[in-house]
Short mmCIF file of C-alpha atoms in Angstrom, two decimals:
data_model
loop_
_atom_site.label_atom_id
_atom_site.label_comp_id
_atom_site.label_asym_id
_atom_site.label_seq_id
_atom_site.Cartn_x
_atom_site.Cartn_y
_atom_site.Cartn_z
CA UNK A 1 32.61 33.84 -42.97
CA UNK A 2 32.25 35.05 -46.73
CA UNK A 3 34.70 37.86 -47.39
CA UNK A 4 32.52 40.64 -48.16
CA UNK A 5 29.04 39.18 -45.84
CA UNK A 6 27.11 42.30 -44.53
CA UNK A 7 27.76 42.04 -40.36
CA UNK A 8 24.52 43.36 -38.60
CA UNK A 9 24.36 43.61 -34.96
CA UNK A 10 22.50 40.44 -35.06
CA UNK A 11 25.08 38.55 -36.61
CA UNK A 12 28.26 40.22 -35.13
CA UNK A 13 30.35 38.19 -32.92
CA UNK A 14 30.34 39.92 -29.65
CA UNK A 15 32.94 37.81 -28.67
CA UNK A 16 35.78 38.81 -31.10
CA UNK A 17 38.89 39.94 -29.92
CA UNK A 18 38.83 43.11 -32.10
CA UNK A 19 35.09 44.07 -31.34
CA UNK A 20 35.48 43.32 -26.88
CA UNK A 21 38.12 45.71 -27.50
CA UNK A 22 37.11 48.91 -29.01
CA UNK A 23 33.53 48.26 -27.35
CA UNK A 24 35.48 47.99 -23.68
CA UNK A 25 38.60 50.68 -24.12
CA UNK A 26 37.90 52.76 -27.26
CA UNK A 27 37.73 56.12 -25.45
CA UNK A 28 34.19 57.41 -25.05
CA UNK A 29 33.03 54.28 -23.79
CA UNK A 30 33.76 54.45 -20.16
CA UNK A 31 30.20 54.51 -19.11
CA UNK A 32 30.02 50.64 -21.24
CA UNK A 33 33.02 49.12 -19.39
CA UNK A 34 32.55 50.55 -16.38
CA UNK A 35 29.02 48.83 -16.04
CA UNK A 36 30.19 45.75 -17.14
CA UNK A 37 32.54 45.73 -14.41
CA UNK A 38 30.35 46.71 -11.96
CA UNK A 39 27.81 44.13 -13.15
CA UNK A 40 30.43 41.19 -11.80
CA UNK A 41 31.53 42.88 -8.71
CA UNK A 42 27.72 43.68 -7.78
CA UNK A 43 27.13 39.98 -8.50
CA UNK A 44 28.87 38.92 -5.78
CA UNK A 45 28.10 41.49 -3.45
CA UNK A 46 31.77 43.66 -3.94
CA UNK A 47 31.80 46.97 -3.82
CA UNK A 48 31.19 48.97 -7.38
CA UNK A 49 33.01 52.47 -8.72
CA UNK A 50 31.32 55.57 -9.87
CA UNK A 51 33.73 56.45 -12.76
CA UNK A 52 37.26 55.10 -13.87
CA UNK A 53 39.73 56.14 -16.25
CA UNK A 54 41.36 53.56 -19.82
CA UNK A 55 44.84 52.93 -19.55
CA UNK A 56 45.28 51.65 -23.05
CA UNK A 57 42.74 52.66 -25.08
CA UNK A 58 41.97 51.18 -28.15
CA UNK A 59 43.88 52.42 -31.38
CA UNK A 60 43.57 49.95 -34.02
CA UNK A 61 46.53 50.71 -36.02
CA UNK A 62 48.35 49.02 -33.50
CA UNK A 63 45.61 46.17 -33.15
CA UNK A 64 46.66 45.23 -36.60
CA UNK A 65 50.79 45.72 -35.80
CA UNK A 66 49.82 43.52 -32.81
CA UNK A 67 51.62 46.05 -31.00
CA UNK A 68 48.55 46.35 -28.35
CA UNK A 69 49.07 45.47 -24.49
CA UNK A 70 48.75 41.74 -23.43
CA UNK A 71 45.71 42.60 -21.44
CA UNK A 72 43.01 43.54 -23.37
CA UNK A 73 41.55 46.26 -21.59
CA UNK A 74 43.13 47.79 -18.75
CA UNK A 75 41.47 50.30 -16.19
CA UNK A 76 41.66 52.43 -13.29
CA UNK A 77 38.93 52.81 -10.80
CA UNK A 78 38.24 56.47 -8.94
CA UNK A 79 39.44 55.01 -6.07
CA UNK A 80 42.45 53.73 -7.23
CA UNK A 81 41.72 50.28 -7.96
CA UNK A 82 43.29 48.18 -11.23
CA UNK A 83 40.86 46.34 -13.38
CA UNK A 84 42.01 43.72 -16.36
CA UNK A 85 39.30 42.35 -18.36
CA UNK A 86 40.42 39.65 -21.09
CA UNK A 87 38.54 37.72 -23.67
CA UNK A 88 39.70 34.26 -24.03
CA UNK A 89 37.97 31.83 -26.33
CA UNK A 90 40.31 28.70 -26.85
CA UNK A 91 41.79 27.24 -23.31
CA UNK A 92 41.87 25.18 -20.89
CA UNK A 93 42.70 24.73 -16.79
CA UNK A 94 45.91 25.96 -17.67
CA UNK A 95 44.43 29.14 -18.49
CA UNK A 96 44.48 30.00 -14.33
CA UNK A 97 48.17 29.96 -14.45
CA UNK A 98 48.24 32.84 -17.15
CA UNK A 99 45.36 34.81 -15.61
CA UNK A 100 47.71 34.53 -11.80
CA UNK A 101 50.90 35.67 -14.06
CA UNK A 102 49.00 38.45 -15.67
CA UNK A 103 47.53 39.62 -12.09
CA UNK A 104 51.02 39.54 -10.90
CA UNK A 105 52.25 41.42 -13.62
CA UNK A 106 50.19 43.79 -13.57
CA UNK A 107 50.36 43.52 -9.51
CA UNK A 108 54.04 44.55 -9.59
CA UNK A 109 53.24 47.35 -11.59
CA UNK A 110 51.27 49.51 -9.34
CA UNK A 111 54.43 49.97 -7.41
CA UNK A 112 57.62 52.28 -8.59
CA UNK A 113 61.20 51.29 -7.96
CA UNK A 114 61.86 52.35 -4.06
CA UNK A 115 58.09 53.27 -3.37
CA UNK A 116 56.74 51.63 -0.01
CA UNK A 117 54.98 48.15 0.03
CA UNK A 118 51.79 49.96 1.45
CA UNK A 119 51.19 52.60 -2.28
CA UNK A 120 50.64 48.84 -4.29
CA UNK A 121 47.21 48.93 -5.61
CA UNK A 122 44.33 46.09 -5.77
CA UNK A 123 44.13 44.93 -8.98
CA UNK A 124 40.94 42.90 -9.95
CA UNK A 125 41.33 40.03 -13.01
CA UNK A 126 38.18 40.02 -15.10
CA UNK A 127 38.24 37.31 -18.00
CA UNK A 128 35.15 36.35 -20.14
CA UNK A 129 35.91 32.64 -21.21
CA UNK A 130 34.69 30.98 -24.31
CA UNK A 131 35.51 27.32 -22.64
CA UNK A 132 35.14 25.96 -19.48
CA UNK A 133 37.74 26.12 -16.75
CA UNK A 134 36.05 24.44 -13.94
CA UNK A 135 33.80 21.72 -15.17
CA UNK A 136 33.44 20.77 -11.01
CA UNK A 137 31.67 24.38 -10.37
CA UNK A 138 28.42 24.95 -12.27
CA UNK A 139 28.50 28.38 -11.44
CA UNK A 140 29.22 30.69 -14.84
CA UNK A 141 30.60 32.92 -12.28
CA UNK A 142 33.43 32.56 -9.87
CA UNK A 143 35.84 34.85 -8.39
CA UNK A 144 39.06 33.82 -6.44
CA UNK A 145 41.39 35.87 -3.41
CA UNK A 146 43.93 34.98 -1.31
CA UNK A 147 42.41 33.03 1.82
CA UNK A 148 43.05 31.22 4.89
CA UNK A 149 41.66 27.43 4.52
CA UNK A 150 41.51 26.70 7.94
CA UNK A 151 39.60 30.30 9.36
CA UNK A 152 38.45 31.25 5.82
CA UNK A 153 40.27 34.37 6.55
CA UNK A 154 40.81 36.37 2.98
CA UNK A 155 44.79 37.68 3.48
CA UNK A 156 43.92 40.72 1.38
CA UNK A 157 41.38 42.66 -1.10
CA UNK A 158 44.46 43.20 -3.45
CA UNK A 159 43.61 40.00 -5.69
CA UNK A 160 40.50 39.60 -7.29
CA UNK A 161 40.25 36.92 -10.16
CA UNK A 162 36.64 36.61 -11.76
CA UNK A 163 35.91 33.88 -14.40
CA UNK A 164 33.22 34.41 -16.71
CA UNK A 165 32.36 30.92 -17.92
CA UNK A 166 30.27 31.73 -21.18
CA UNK A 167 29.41 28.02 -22.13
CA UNK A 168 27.72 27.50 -18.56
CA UNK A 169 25.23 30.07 -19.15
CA UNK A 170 21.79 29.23 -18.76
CA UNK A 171 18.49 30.71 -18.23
CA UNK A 172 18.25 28.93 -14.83
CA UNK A 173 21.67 30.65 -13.23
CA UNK A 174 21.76 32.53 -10.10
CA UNK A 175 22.99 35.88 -11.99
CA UNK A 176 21.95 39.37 -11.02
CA UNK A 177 20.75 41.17 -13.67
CA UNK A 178 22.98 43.39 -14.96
CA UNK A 179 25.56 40.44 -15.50
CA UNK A 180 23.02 38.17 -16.84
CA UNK A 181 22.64 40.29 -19.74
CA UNK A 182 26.48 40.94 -20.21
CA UNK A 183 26.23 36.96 -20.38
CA UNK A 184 23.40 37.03 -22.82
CA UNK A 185 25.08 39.95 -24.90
CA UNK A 186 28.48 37.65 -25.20
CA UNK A 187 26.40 34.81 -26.50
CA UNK A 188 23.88 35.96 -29.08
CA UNK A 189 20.31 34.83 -29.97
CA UNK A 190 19.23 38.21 -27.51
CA UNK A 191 17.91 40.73 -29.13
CA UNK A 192 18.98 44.38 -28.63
CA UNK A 193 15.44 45.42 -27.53
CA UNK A 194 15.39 42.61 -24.81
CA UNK A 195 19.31 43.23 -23.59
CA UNK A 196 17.98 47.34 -23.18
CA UNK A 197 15.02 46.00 -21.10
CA UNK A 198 17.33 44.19 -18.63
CA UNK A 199 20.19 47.10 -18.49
CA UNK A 200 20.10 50.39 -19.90
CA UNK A 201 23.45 50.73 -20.76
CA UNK A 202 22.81 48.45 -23.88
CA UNK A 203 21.50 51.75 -25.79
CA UNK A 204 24.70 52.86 -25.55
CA UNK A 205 25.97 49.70 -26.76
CA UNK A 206 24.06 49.06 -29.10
CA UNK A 207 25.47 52.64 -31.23
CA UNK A 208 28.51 51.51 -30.41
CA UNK A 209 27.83 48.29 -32.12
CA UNK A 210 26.09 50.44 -35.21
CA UNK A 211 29.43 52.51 -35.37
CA UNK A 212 31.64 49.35 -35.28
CA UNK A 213 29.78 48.17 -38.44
CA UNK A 214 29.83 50.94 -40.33
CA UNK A 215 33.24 51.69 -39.53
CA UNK A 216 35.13 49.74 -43.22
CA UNK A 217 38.93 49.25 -41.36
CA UNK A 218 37.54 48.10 -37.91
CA UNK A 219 35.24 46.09 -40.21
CA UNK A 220 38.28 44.27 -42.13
CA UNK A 221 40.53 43.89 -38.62
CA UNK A 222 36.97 42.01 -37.30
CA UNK A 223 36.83 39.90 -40.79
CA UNK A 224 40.68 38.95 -40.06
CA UNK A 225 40.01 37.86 -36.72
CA UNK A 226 37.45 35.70 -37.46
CA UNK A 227 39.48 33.68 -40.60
CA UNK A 228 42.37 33.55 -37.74
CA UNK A 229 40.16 31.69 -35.15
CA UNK A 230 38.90 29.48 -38.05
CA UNK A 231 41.52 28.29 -39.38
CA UNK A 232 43.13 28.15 -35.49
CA UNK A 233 39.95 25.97 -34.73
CA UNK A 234 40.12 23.59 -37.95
CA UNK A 235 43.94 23.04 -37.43
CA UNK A 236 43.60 22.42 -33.67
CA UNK A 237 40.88 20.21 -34.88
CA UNK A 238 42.63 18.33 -37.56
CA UNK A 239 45.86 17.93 -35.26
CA UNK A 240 43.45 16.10 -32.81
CA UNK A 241 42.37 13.48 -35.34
CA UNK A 242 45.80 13.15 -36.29
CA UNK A 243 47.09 12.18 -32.84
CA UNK A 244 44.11 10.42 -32.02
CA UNK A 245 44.35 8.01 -35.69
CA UNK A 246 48.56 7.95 -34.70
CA UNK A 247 47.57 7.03 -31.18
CA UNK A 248 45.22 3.58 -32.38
CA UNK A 249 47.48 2.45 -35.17
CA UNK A 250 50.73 3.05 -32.40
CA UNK A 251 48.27 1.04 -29.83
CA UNK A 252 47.60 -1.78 -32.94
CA UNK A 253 51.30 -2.03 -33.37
CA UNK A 254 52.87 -2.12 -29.59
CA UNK A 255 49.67 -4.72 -29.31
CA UNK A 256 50.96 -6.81 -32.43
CA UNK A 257 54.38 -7.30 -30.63
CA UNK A 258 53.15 -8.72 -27.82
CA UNK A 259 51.26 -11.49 -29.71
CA UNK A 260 54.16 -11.71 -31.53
CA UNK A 261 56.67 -12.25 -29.15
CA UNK A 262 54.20 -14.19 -27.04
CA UNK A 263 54.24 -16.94 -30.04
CA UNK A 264 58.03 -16.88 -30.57
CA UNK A 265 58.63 -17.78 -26.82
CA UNK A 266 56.09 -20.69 -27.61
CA UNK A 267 58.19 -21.37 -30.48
CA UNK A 268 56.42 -20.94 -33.62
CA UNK A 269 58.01 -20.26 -36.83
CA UNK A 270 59.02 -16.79 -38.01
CA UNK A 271 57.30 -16.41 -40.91
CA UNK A 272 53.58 -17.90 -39.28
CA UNK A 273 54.12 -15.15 -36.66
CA UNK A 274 54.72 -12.30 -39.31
CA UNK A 275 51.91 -13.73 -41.72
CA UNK A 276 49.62 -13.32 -38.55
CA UNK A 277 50.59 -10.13 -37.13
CA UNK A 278 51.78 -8.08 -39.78
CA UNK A 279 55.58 -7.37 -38.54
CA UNK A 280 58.57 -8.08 -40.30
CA UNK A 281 60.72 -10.99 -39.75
CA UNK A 282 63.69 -8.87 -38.98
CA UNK A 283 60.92 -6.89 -36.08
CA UNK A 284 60.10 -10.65 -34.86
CA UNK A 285 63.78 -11.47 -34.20
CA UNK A 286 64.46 -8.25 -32.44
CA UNK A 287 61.65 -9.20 -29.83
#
C-alpha cells in the first residue's frame, strides 16, 4: 500500500492485527466483542453471555513497543468464563499446537498458587484464521473439547477451541447469521449497509471503523502492519522459490551421479562420463 493512500472503510483491512484489536478490546467496545463472541458460541448451539468485562484493553503505545499480551484480546464473561480471540493470517496445522499452548496458558492462569482445583475457570479459544487448518473439514467453523472417543462423552466444558476458517467462507455455508456476517465483515466486498441488515451491531462498528480512520497514529501503526505482512509474504514467497529452484538443480545433480557412476562400473572413460554428465573428473573418481 502507497504510504500516504486515503483508507476508507471500504478499503480497510478488517483483518489487520492493529485494527481486530482496538475494534475487539479498545474499551467502549464491549457491546462489539461481546457479539462477536456470542455469534460463534450461538452457532453451535453453546450457551451466550449478557455482558463481560476486557482484560487487556487496547493501548497502542504499547502496540507499537510490542509490549501487548500474546493473546490478542482477552475477556471475561459475567459468569466467569475466559474468552481468547486471536487473529492469525499466515499458518499452518501447526497452528493447533500454539492455540492448545495458549489455552493452557491461559488455563493455568485462572487458578492462584494454593487455590483448589475446583475455582479454575473455562476458558474458550476463539481464533479467526486467514489460512486453512483443516483442508479435510469444509466447515469454516469448528470448535474442539476434551471427549471420550468411544461414548462421545465431553470430559469437561473448561476447553473450548473455535477455528474460524476465513478462506472457506462461502455463500452456501451452514452459518447462523450473526456469524455469517462476522465472516463477511473479515473478508470484504460487503458493504456496511448490507453487514447492518444482517446484525445490528455493525452500526456500532461501523463508527468504530470511522474513528479508526480518522484517528492519524492508529492510522500509521495500521500502515506499518500492512508493509510488515508484505514484505513477510514476499520473503516467505521468495524463500519458497529458492528452495524449490535448490531442490531441482540438487535432484539434477544426485541424478547425474547415478548415470555417472552407472557408466564407470561399465567401464567407460573418465573424461566421456564428465563430458556427458557435467561432473568433474575428480567427482567421477570419488563415486
Amino acid at each position: 500500500m502507497k504510504e500516504n493512500e486515503i483508507i476508507t472503510i471500504d478499503t480497510l483491512n478488517k483483518k489487520n492485527d492493529c485494527f481486530v484489536r482496538y475494534l475487539f478490546s479498545n474499551l467502549g467496545n464491549e457491546n462489539i466483542v461481546l457479539n462477536f463472541i456470542n455469534s460463534a458460541m450461538n452457532n453451535l448451539n453453546f450457551s451466550t453471555f449478557i455482558k463481560l468485562e476486557i482484560l487487556n484493553p487496547f493501548n497502542l503505545q504499547k502496540y507499537l513497543n510490542s509490549k501487548e499480551s500474546i493473546v490478542d484480546i482477552k475477556c471475561e464473561t459475567d459468569t466467569g468464563e475466559i474468552v481468547m480471540i486471536e487473529i492469525q493470517l499466515q499458518g499452518n496445522e501447526s497452528f493447533a499446537n500454539r492455540v492448545l499452548f495458549y489455552w493452557a496458558n491461559g488455563y493455568s492462569l485462572t487458578l492462584n498458587k494454593g487455590e483448589d482445583y475446583k475455582k479454575l475457570c473455562p476458558v474458550i479459544s476463539i481464533n479467526i484464521l486467514n489460512f486453512i487448518l483443516s483442508y479435510d473439514i469444509e466447515d469454516c467453523h469448528t470448535c474442539y473439547v476434551i471427549k471420550e472417543l468411544k461414548h462421545n462423552k465431553i470430559l469437561t466444558d473448561h476447553c473450548q477451541l473455535h477455528f474460524l476458517e476465513l478462506p472457506k467462507f462461502n455463500n452456501n455455508n451452514s452459518l447462523k447469521t450473526d456469524l455469517n456476517s462476522w465472516f463477511k465483515f473479515f473478508n470484504g466486498g460487503e458493504s456496511m449497509e448490507n453487514l447492518i441488515k444482517e446484525n445490528t451491531i455493525f452500526n456500532e462498528v461501523e463508527r468504530r471503523c470511522k474513528s479508526f480512520i480518522s484517528d492519524n497514529p492508529l492510522l500509521d501503526a495500521y500502515r506499518k502492519k500492512e508493509i510488515d505482512e508484505y514484505f513477510y509474504k514476499d520473503t516467505m514467497k521468495r524463500e519458497r522459490e529458492k528452495g524449490f529452484n535448490e531442490g531441482i538443480e540438487k535432484g539434477k545433480f544426485e541424478q547425474q551421479k547415478i548415470i555417472a557412476k552407472s557408466l564407470k562400473t561399465s567401464g567407460m572413460n573418465l573424461e566421456f562420463i564428465s563430458r556427458n554428465t557435467g561432473l568433474s573428473i575428480e567427482e567421477i573418481e570419488k563415486l
